[in-house]
Structure formats: structure tokens, C-alpha cells
XYZ file of C-alpha atoms in Angstrom:
525
model
C 68.200 -36.298 127.124
C 65.305 -37.412 124.935
C 62.360 -35.317 123.819
C 59.116 -35.772 121.934
C 58.101 -33.488 119.070
C 54.571 -33.563 117.615
C 53.537 -31.770 114.419
C 50.004 -30.439 114.909
C 50.102 -28.288 111.770
C 52.066 -27.400 108.621
C 52.601 -31.114 108.042
C 51.755 -32.210 104.487
C 50.636 -28.610 103.865
C 51.987 -25.046 104.150
C 49.639 -23.610 106.793
C 48.729 -24.114 110.432
C 52.288 -24.228 111.796
C 52.149 -25.732 115.310
C 54.677 -28.018 117.017
C 54.577 -29.383 120.560
C 57.945 -30.066 122.212
C 57.905 -32.201 125.369
C 61.087 -32.729 127.373
C 62.065 -33.034 131.050
C 58.452 -32.614 132.086
C 58.113 -29.356 130.132
C 55.659 -28.676 127.299
C 56.517 -25.899 124.847
C 54.561 -24.918 121.746
C 56.412 -23.515 118.739
C 53.941 -21.432 116.684
C 50.160 -21.691 116.792
C 48.997 -20.924 113.277
C 45.729 -20.952 111.395
C 45.001 -23.459 108.625
C 44.211 -22.110 105.148
C 43.186 -23.896 101.960
C 40.416 -26.469 101.370
C 37.428 -26.204 103.703
C 38.215 -29.639 105.145
C 41.585 -28.289 106.268
C 40.210 -24.962 107.499
C 37.634 -26.866 109.566
C 40.489 -27.862 111.895
C 40.597 -24.235 113.063
C 37.216 -24.768 114.731
C 38.024 -28.093 116.380
C 39.510 -28.389 119.891
C 43.292 -28.435 120.076
C 44.740 -31.972 120.187
C 46.440 -31.015 123.467
C 45.379 -29.302 126.680
C 46.080 -25.575 126.340
C 46.463 -25.088 130.092
C 49.148 -27.800 130.251
C 51.642 -25.739 128.215
C 54.546 -24.003 129.928
C 55.447 -21.548 127.135
C 54.868 -20.594 123.504
C 57.683 -19.589 121.133
C 56.615 -17.659 118.013
C 58.709 -17.481 114.823
C 56.802 -14.656 113.105
C 53.488 -12.863 112.724
C 51.959 -14.389 109.579
C 48.528 -15.820 110.354
C 49.515 -19.367 109.406
C 52.030 -19.179 112.289
C 50.271 -16.933 114.842
C 46.580 -16.977 113.932
C 45.295 -19.402 116.580
C 47.082 -17.858 119.559
C 43.858 -16.137 120.754
C 42.053 -19.476 120.489
C 44.806 -20.973 122.658
C 44.258 -18.281 125.285
C 40.496 -18.725 125.029
C 41.073 -22.438 125.739
C 42.889 -21.676 128.968
C 46.532 -20.897 128.192
C 47.999 -18.309 130.569
C 51.760 -18.684 130.088
C 54.247 -16.450 128.248
C 54.444 -16.010 124.463
C 58.054 -15.251 123.532
C 58.840 -13.476 120.272
C 60.669 -10.502 118.776
C 59.481 -6.924 119.131
C 58.656 -6.608 115.422
C 56.581 -9.783 115.504
C 54.716 -8.644 118.602
C 53.822 -5.300 116.998
C 52.629 -6.963 113.802
C 50.582 -9.507 115.775
C 48.806 -6.641 117.489
C 47.286 -5.512 114.183
C 47.074 -8.905 112.462
C 45.286 -10.772 115.233
C 42.886 -7.868 115.794
C 42.096 -7.897 112.070
C 41.617 -11.678 112.119
C 39.157 -11.432 115.003
C 37.256 -8.619 113.281
C 36.943 -10.642 110.070
C 35.735 -13.704 111.964
C 33.155 -11.741 113.922
C 31.874 -10.054 110.756
C 31.754 -13.265 108.703
C 30.006 -15.154 111.498
C 27.318 -12.458 111.658
C 26.670 -12.848 107.926
C 26.808 -16.650 108.153
C 24.359 -16.746 111.038
C 21.893 -14.628 109.049
C 22.147 -17.122 106.172
C 21.892 -20.072 108.569
C 18.749 -18.605 110.120
C 17.193 -18.335 106.648
C 18.100 -21.992 106.005
C 16.800 -23.195 109.348
C 20.313 -23.942 110.651
C 21.697 -23.145 114.083
C 24.128 -20.296 114.820
C 27.903 -20.660 114.936
C 30.523 -18.786 116.951
C 33.778 -17.190 115.784
C 36.985 -19.030 116.589
C 37.850 -16.108 118.851
C 36.905 -12.490 119.451
C 38.610 -9.137 119.880
C 38.546 -9.637 123.652
C 40.531 -12.863 123.234
C 43.115 -10.934 121.197
C 43.462 -8.349 123.954
C 44.057 -11.110 126.496
C 46.608 -12.730 124.201
C 48.688 -9.607 123.680
C 49.136 -9.260 127.460
C 51.086 -12.541 127.450
C 53.755 -11.476 124.932
C 57.341 -11.257 126.177
C 60.177 -9.827 124.123
C 63.078 -11.904 122.817
C 66.117 -10.171 121.294
C 67.848 -11.451 118.189
C 71.059 -13.316 118.989
C 70.563 -13.376 122.756
C 69.847 -16.566 124.692
C 66.483 -16.202 126.443
C 65.584 -18.312 129.513
C 62.198 -19.892 128.763
C 61.672 -22.129 131.761
C 63.993 -24.095 134.010
C 66.250 -26.218 131.795
C 65.180 -24.593 128.507
C 66.891 -21.738 126.642
C 65.957 -20.285 123.249
C 67.666 -17.943 120.792
C 65.952 -16.054 117.959
C 67.962 -15.700 114.714
C 67.020 -13.454 111.729
C 65.105 -15.473 109.124
C 64.937 -12.799 106.372
C 61.286 -13.620 105.683
C 59.329 -10.750 107.261
C 59.860 -7.899 109.692
C 60.693 -9.573 113.022
C 60.717 -13.094 111.544
C 63.057 -15.584 113.170
C 64.396 -19.084 113.282
C 64.370 -20.338 116.874
C 67.127 -22.397 118.458
C 65.866 -24.367 121.465
C 68.311 -25.919 123.910
C 66.938 -28.405 126.423
C 69.316 -29.425 129.208
C 73.044 -28.787 129.186
C 76.285 -30.294 127.930
C 76.510 -33.788 126.482
C 73.109 -34.693 127.947
C 71.326 -31.716 126.381
C 69.377 -31.477 123.142
C 69.948 -28.669 120.610
C 67.096 -28.055 118.123
C 66.638 -25.443 115.396
C 63.168 -24.515 114.118
C 63.676 -22.705 110.816
C 60.350 -20.845 110.717
C 59.999 -19.425 107.194
C 63.352 -18.740 105.527
C 63.910 -15.891 103.076
C 66.187 -16.077 100.078
C 68.700 -13.596 101.435
C 68.165 -11.426 98.368
C 65.065 -9.520 99.467
C 66.121 -5.859 99.367
C 64.249 -4.753 102.483
C 65.033 -7.628 104.858
C 68.146 -8.856 106.677
C 70.050 -11.926 105.534
C 68.898 -15.218 107.122
C 71.219 -16.416 109.868
C 71.422 -19.173 112.452
C 73.670 -21.237 114.710
C 76.234 -23.799 113.606
C 76.179 -27.399 114.811
C 72.785 -28.532 116.111
C 71.251 -31.942 116.742
C 68.093 -31.612 114.630
C 66.736 -28.992 112.208
C 63.017 -28.573 111.551
C 63.067 -27.114 108.039
C 60.273 -25.455 106.070
C 59.922 -26.720 102.488
C 57.423 -24.373 100.830
C 59.481 -24.157 97.637
C 61.353 -27.430 98.137
C 60.575 -28.584 94.591
C 61.431 -25.506 92.552
C 63.879 -22.751 91.729
C 62.143 -19.393 91.892
C 62.771 -16.308 89.818
C 64.146 -14.319 92.739
C 65.316 -11.154 91.062
C 67.525 -8.432 92.450
C 65.727 -5.147 93.111
C 66.462 -3.469 89.753
C 65.465 -6.546 87.750
C 62.393 -7.084 89.920
C 61.180 -3.572 89.264
C 61.890 -4.012 85.564
C 59.669 -7.123 85.543
C 56.948 -5.276 87.445
C 57.135 -2.380 84.972
C 56.498 -4.774 82.089
C 53.422 -6.151 83.874
C 52.172 -2.592 84.348
C 52.667 -1.790 80.665
C 50.633 -4.824 79.600
C 47.929 -4.139 82.167
C 47.579 -0.531 81.082
C 47.474 -1.560 77.414
C 44.620 -3.963 78.206
C 42.522 -0.889 79.014
C 41.382 -1.582 82.554
C 42.610 -1.573 86.136
C 45.309 -3.757 87.673
C 44.121 -5.802 90.657
C 46.809 -7.048 93.051
C 45.686 -9.635 95.621
C 48.307 -9.115 98.279
C 49.413 -10.345 101.642
C 48.834 -7.341 103.861
C 51.975 -7.623 105.962
C 55.281 -7.313 104.141
C 54.172 -7.995 100.573
C 51.869 -4.985 100.311
C 54.530 -2.597 101.591
C 57.220 -3.931 99.220
C 54.872 -3.818 96.239
C 53.932 -0.209 96.929
C 57.600 0.809 97.149
C 58.266 -0.885 93.817
C 55.155 0.588 92.176
C 56.174 4.079 93.237
C 59.723 3.549 91.953
C 58.438 2.297 88.573
C 56.076 5.269 88.233
C 58.845 7.714 89.040
C 61.099 6.141 86.402
C 58.315 5.817 83.798
C 55.730 8.598 84.261
C 53.496 7.183 81.521
C 52.723 4.268 83.860
C 51.742 6.551 86.739
C 48.372 5.820 88.308
C 46.441 6.169 91.523
C 47.200 3.293 93.907
C 44.382 2.262 96.217
C 45.402 0.251 99.267
C 42.098 -1.386 100.136
C 43.154 -3.246 103.256
C 42.797 -1.872 106.784
C 45.295 -4.481 107.972
C 47.920 -3.426 105.408
C 47.390 0.236 106.340
C 47.869 -0.456 110.049
C 50.807 -2.799 109.378
C 52.501 -0.037 107.378
C 52.698 2.005 110.576
C 54.596 -0.881 112.188
C 57.026 -0.984 109.264
C 57.594 2.752 109.637
C 58.425 2.243 113.333
C 60.308 -1.073 113.157
C 61.525 -1.400 109.565
C 65.173 -0.539 110.217
C 67.370 -2.961 108.257
C 70.713 -3.527 110.021
C 72.266 -4.864 106.798
C 71.663 -1.572 104.922
C 71.550 0.878 107.834
C 68.221 2.437 106.873
C 64.462 2.045 107.001
C 63.392 1.792 103.326
C 59.718 2.160 104.219
C 60.170 5.825 105.161
C 59.412 6.616 101.501
C 55.783 5.602 102.115
C 55.233 8.720 104.232
C 55.406 10.965 101.144
C 53.530 8.789 98.656
C 50.983 11.206 97.194
C 49.630 8.676 94.684
C 48.822 6.195 97.454
C 45.279 6.268 98.841
C 44.364 4.411 102.038
C 40.842 2.944 102.114
C 39.932 2.062 105.681
C 36.133 2.054 105.608
C 33.954 -0.290 103.499
C 32.212 2.762 102.003
C 35.535 3.977 100.593
C 36.101 0.572 99.038
C 32.639 0.642 97.479
C 33.446 3.908 95.668
C 36.044 2.089 93.557
C 33.171 0.609 91.571
C 32.697 4.019 89.937
C 36.272 4.144 88.622
C 37.246 3.186 85.090
C 40.443 3.164 83.085
C 43.958 2.828 84.437
C 44.313 2.481 88.197
C 45.763 -0.033 90.647
C 44.027 -1.764 93.565
C 45.861 -3.708 96.258
C 43.541 -5.724 98.491
C 43.842 -8.688 100.849
C 43.983 -11.568 101.152
C 46.964 -12.776 99.162
C 45.436 -16.189 98.405
C 42.036 -14.583 97.587
C 40.256 -16.583 100.277
C 39.072 -13.729 102.502
C 38.997 -9.963 102.846
C 38.038 -7.299 100.341
C 39.806 -8.930 97.384
C 36.871 -11.281 96.891
C 34.478 -8.373 96.360
C 36.782 -6.840 93.746
C 37.243 -10.167 91.974
C 33.508 -10.698 91.963
C 32.891 -7.403 90.148
C 35.990 -7.354 87.891
C 37.046 -10.909 87.108
C 34.700 -11.326 84.148
C 36.010 -8.230 82.328
C 38.639 -8.842 79.634
C 40.281 -5.428 80.064
C 41.128 -6.211 83.718
C 44.458 -7.692 84.829
C 44.904 -9.724 88.023
C 48.540 -10.055 89.092
C 49.499 -12.741 91.630
C 52.712 -12.174 93.563
C 52.975 -15.024 96.063
C 52.412 -18.666 96.934
C 48.856 -19.946 96.533
C 47.989 -22.907 98.755
C 46.045 -25.834 97.329
C 42.285 -25.366 97.411
C 42.392 -21.574 97.568
C 40.700 -19.276 95.061
C 44.118 -17.871 94.173
C 45.406 -21.328 93.220
C 42.352 -21.921 91.037
C 42.960 -18.670 89.171
C 46.641 -19.473 88.667
C 45.568 -22.885 87.331
C 43.595 -21.074 84.570
C 40.067 -22.057 85.564
C 37.488 -20.758 83.090
C 35.044 -19.939 85.897
C 35.135 -19.900 89.690
C 32.624 -19.531 92.494
C 32.970 -16.527 94.804
C 30.724 -16.226 97.841
C 28.320 -18.762 96.346
C 28.104 -17.149 92.909
C 29.664 -18.321 89.654
C 31.965 -15.792 87.975
C 33.485 -16.258 84.539
C 37.210 -15.558 84.250
C 37.656 -13.037 81.462
C 40.482 -11.055 83.041
C 44.155 -11.605 82.284
C 45.616 -13.700 85.122
C 49.315 -13.044 85.549
C 51.836 -14.441 88.025
C 55.030 -12.655 89.097
C 56.882 -15.098 91.317
C 59.725 -12.867 92.490
C 58.076 -11.334 95.551
C 57.694 -14.353 97.786
C 59.326 -14.129 101.196
C 60.333 -17.793 100.947
C 63.659 -19.054 99.678
C 63.607 -21.680 96.932
C 65.086 -25.189 97.078
C 68.649 -23.974 96.521
C 68.266 -21.238 99.155
C 66.933 -23.719 101.715
C 69.742 -26.176 101.051
C 72.332 -23.400 101.315
C 70.867 -22.140 104.596
C 70.933 -25.679 105.991
C 74.534 -26.235 104.856
C 75.570 -23.087 106.726
C 74.140 -24.644 109.909
C 76.242 -27.805 109.554
C 77.161 -30.118 111.030
C 73.675 -31.419 111.816
C 74.248 -34.365 114.099
C 70.803 -35.908 113.807
C 67.989 -35.476 111.304
C 66.311 -32.788 109.233
C 62.560 -32.913 109.833
C 60.725 -31.399 106.869
C 57.467 -29.532 107.318
C 55.560 -26.552 105.850
C 55.346 -27.916 102.315
C 52.938 -29.638 99.967
C 53.662 -33.318 99.204
C 55.600 -32.697 95.981
C 57.799 -30.057 97.591
C 58.466 -32.253 100.628
C 59.384 -35.261 98.485
C 61.730 -33.237 96.281
C 63.428 -31.630 99.271
C 63.845 -34.990 101.006
C 65.502 -36.468 97.907
C 67.826 -33.502 97.536
C 68.912 -33.519 101.159
C 69.452 -37.290 101.172
C 71.703 -36.915 98.124
C 73.672 -34.275 100.043
C 74.255 -36.596 102.987
C 71.530 -35.481 105.409
C 68.950 -37.740 107.007
C 65.594 -36.178 106.121
C 62.329 -37.156 107.816
C 59.028 -35.893 106.393
C 56.676 -34.824 109.174
C 53.099 -36.127 109.221
C 50.108 -34.383 110.760
C 49.655 -35.181 114.481
C 52.624 -37.574 114.378
C 54.967 -37.650 117.381
C 58.695 -38.251 116.969
C 61.046 -39.404 119.721
C 64.186 -37.281 119.480
C 67.578 -38.374 120.729
C 70.816 -36.590 119.920
C 71.105 -38.532 116.654
C 67.697 -39.893 115.684
C 64.018 -39.021 115.218
C 61.810 -42.097 115.452
C 58.024 -42.004 114.958
C 56.026 -43.202 117.943
C 52.809 -45.227 117.592
C 50.105 -42.852 116.411
C 46.858 -42.290 118.288
C 45.203 -41.103 115.084
C 45.620 -38.014 112.925
C 42.791 -35.517 112.490
C 43.089 -35.924 108.704
C 44.005 -39.006 106.703
C 47.430 -38.884 104.998
C 47.286 -36.813 101.814
C 44.016 -35.062 102.655
C 45.511 -31.760 103.780
C 46.177 -30.412 100.290
C 43.863 -32.531 98.174
C 40.773 -30.721 96.835
C 37.808 -31.742 98.997
C 34.133 -32.229 98.217
C 33.534 -28.485 98.542
C 36.025 -27.878 95.719
C 34.507 -30.753 93.735
C 31.010 -29.321 94.180
C 32.115 -25.897 92.940
C 33.857 -27.436 89.919
C 30.792 -29.589 89.190
C 28.412 -26.613 89.310
C 30.642 -24.641 86.954
C 30.889 -27.617 84.563
C 27.124 -28.190 84.751
C 26.328 -24.592 83.824
C 28.789 -24.731 80.917
C 27.197 -27.965 79.671
C 23.677 -26.603 79.946
C 24.608 -23.490 78.008
C 26.239 -25.599 75.279
C 23.137 -27.747 74.659
C 21.111 -26.789 71.547
C 17.704 -26.172 73.156
C 15.610 -26.174 76.323
C 14.371 -29.717 75.727
C 17.916 -31.063 75.804
C 18.620 -29.062 78.971
C 15.489 -30.446 80.618
C 16.544 -34.030 79.786
C 19.974 -33.476 81.351
C 18.464 -31.986 84.513
C 16.011 -34.902 84.702
C 18.847 -37.463 84.458
C 20.846 -35.724 87.145
C 17.769 -35.398 89.377
C 17.329 -39.146 89.168
C 20.674 -39.629 90.851
C 19.399 -37.691 93.868
C 16.334 -39.899 94.389
C 16.699 -42.380 97.291
C 17.427 -45.949 96.230
């Protein structure tokens, strides 16, 4: 049996995971995620799907992160009424994450429409609303780890622990039976197997094709064991406290925030001189914590490590915006965790706007920053950035602790794939930036696999042993555009550079001459 697989997201980039599998007259979507990064890429979230939503028979969801689940309500708004299969943990996390996503969109659209009205521009609508989320959650159906789940006639799927997030899975999809069938494995996001609060990644042996994420396909991460990880975090806390100001932690609200808080509490218990109030300024992280308390049982360790969060007296939950605003009155040593992890949305932007210019402040990054995001710009040591239309100088210490990511590195990915061998056909690489994809493809080819790098909106004809690209009807973005800084990024960089140049000139006359020269460029030819 042949099938067609089209990559409508997470191709040439790490966000927007969405794959359409067509076989035996059936159409199944694996993930339906939101794009993040440059505005040109995020604009795809507002465009119509490149397929008819009401033509789908089923959706299979690997895990709850927004870049894998975030457009499900848009899919339902567009007419999808079929089942959404996923694990119980993923379903519970989606309940809070998708509601939060809708709330943010509705709030940001209200603010944007006020600005558009002032500029004489027309109103815009959110991608979806809270009502769409409610309709989406009614379609969820539970899949159990390790049990074959009938999806639709002729299609079975099995969810395997991915070790990336509570409820996260790799999904094995079997189309047809016996020698005529097709056996596919969608990796989802794969953990390293060394995260202390998550199960070890697992999966089946002997499949036809593997669709493999490649987020860290070009690097070996510092993935420390728990004791060493907390030792590294303690050192960051010592330096931040010595700098004289607060520690600001941009954090992914689901999974990362909960692990960081556990480690912060452990460090403070071991070293009381580092003790401080911890402010969790993220309604999503607060609500997600309740899911971890209910569903965080780790079968590998036989316990729920998140139970410790129930008794955390130093931890303060800030649900309302007014509570967040009160942090402006604080000084000295304290810790703020706020979303989003890549600094592109949520309350973190407000904190960065008021604190980033201060040299006594420390900003500690703890995860992957996609190209074009504010977080990536800070990690790249920009001297100034623009936040919500305003230029902010970077005076704070920008630190990066790369041992908290839920993704395995290149060696982990290769080891996970080897454990799935033999792979009779190809390894299709997705969910990576171009450098990571190229490095992973080279490594796998050297190890005897047949890697194929997925392209956005490209369809591949799958047989038992091959994956051949079909003639393309046109991708929504040109090759290489998904992660390249766009004109919005260039404009921000230009405005920062212009202000620096103007300030460096010796007098107002020189500044006037520069402005006059630049104004001449804007005059029509």
C-alpha cells in the first residue's frame, strides 16, 4: 500500500508541526501546531489551511505544546468535526493551554484594533476564540500508552512515551495489514531520557519510515543529571544575587516552569543564603501546575515529584494583571518566572521592558529560542531590542543555561532511532532549523540510514521502502524563508542602529544632515 505525506508545518523550522497523511481514501492529520518566530512565519497562522478541514477523518496529537496543538481550535472553526486522539495528560494540558492561547489572542486583538483605529486601519479578528476551544475539547478521545487504538477502518495507531513533556508521545501509525500495509512512526518531540521527572523515551522496533524531529540535530547539549543541574542553577543564582537585582526567568509555562521551581526550591533549601521569594507570573503555568499535580506520576520512579509544589511557601502565584503590576515596587533579590519562553508573548515582555536596561538585573534563558524571536535576539547579545514598538537598551546580564530543554541532542536522537531499527525505508527529518537538519542528515547517512529533509508544503509518496517527492503545487513560503529574519526584524535592527548612530554624532547639525539624507531615500523617484 502506498500513502502520501505532506508537511504543512515544522519543515525548515521548529514550529507549526502539522502533517497530512493520505492513504486508502483516508485523510489523517498528525498535530496541528502554531507557528512561532519571524512575523512572516507567524502570518501563516492567520491564513486558511492548505487543506479542507472538513475533509479530514481524524487528528492524532503527539503532545500539548502550542507549536503542536495550537491551531486545533482554528481547525474546528474551519469545519472539522472528527475525533482528536491523544493521551490523557495531553488532553488535560490542552484544556488550559488552548484556553490561555485564545485569551491572549482575544486580548491582543482588542489592543491591536484600538491602535489600528487610531491609524485609520481596519479591524482584525483573533485566529480563534474561547468558544472555539470549548468546541475543540469536546472532540478529544483518549489513547493509552502502548495500546493499539483503532482510528478509522484500516488505520491503527499506538502512542509511545516520548520523555519530552507530561503526556507527550511518539505515534506509530499502521495503515493496512500484513505485507501490503504501511508502518510509520512519528517521533513527536523526543526527550533525552535523562530528565529526572519524565519517563524514558520508548517506541516500536522495525518500521517502514520514521518522521524524526531534529531540533538539536547539530549539537551536543549540556544535559546534566539532576544533582549537577541544580549545582549549575545554584551558581547562576549566586551570580544573579551578587549583581544586586532580581533574576528574571522567561519560561515555557508547561513543564519547564514546574521543573525550574522544583530545582529553585531544592537549591534554596540546600543553600539558605540564596533563598528568595519566587513569583510565578503566568496564569497558564499556575493552571498547568494543577495538571502536573493530578497527572505527574512517573512510572519509571514510582512517584509524582510535583507533589512538593503543594507546600512551597516561598512560591507566590500571580493570576491577575494587578498582582503582576505590583512587582514593579520590588527591589533587591527576588525571582520572577513569566511566560513566554521565547519572550514573544505573555507577561515576560512587560518585565523585560521595565528591567532589561538595568545592569543589576539578570535574565536567565533555559530553553530553545527559535529564529526571529526576542529570546534569540537576547541570546545573540544584541545591544538593544524593540519591545512592543519601543526601543530598550540591554544592560542586564543575559545568561543561558542549556540543560533544561525537553529535547534530546543529536546523540540522543540517533540513539533513539537506532533502538527503533531496522528502519526499512527512510528517515524524514522535520522540526529543525536548516543547520540542524543538514547536520542530522549527514550523521544519519554516515550511519547507514536514508535521510530525507522535509520541505514546507511538500508531498512525499511513501512506499514500504521509499519516500519520493511529488510535483509541488507551490509552498506558502519560499525555501529558506521560514527561519530567516524578515523585513520586520530588519526594520527593528535598522531603527536601533539609526538611534545609535544619531546619538554618536557630534551635534544636532550632523544629525539633521543624516536625517535629511535618509529622508531623500523615501521620496518617490
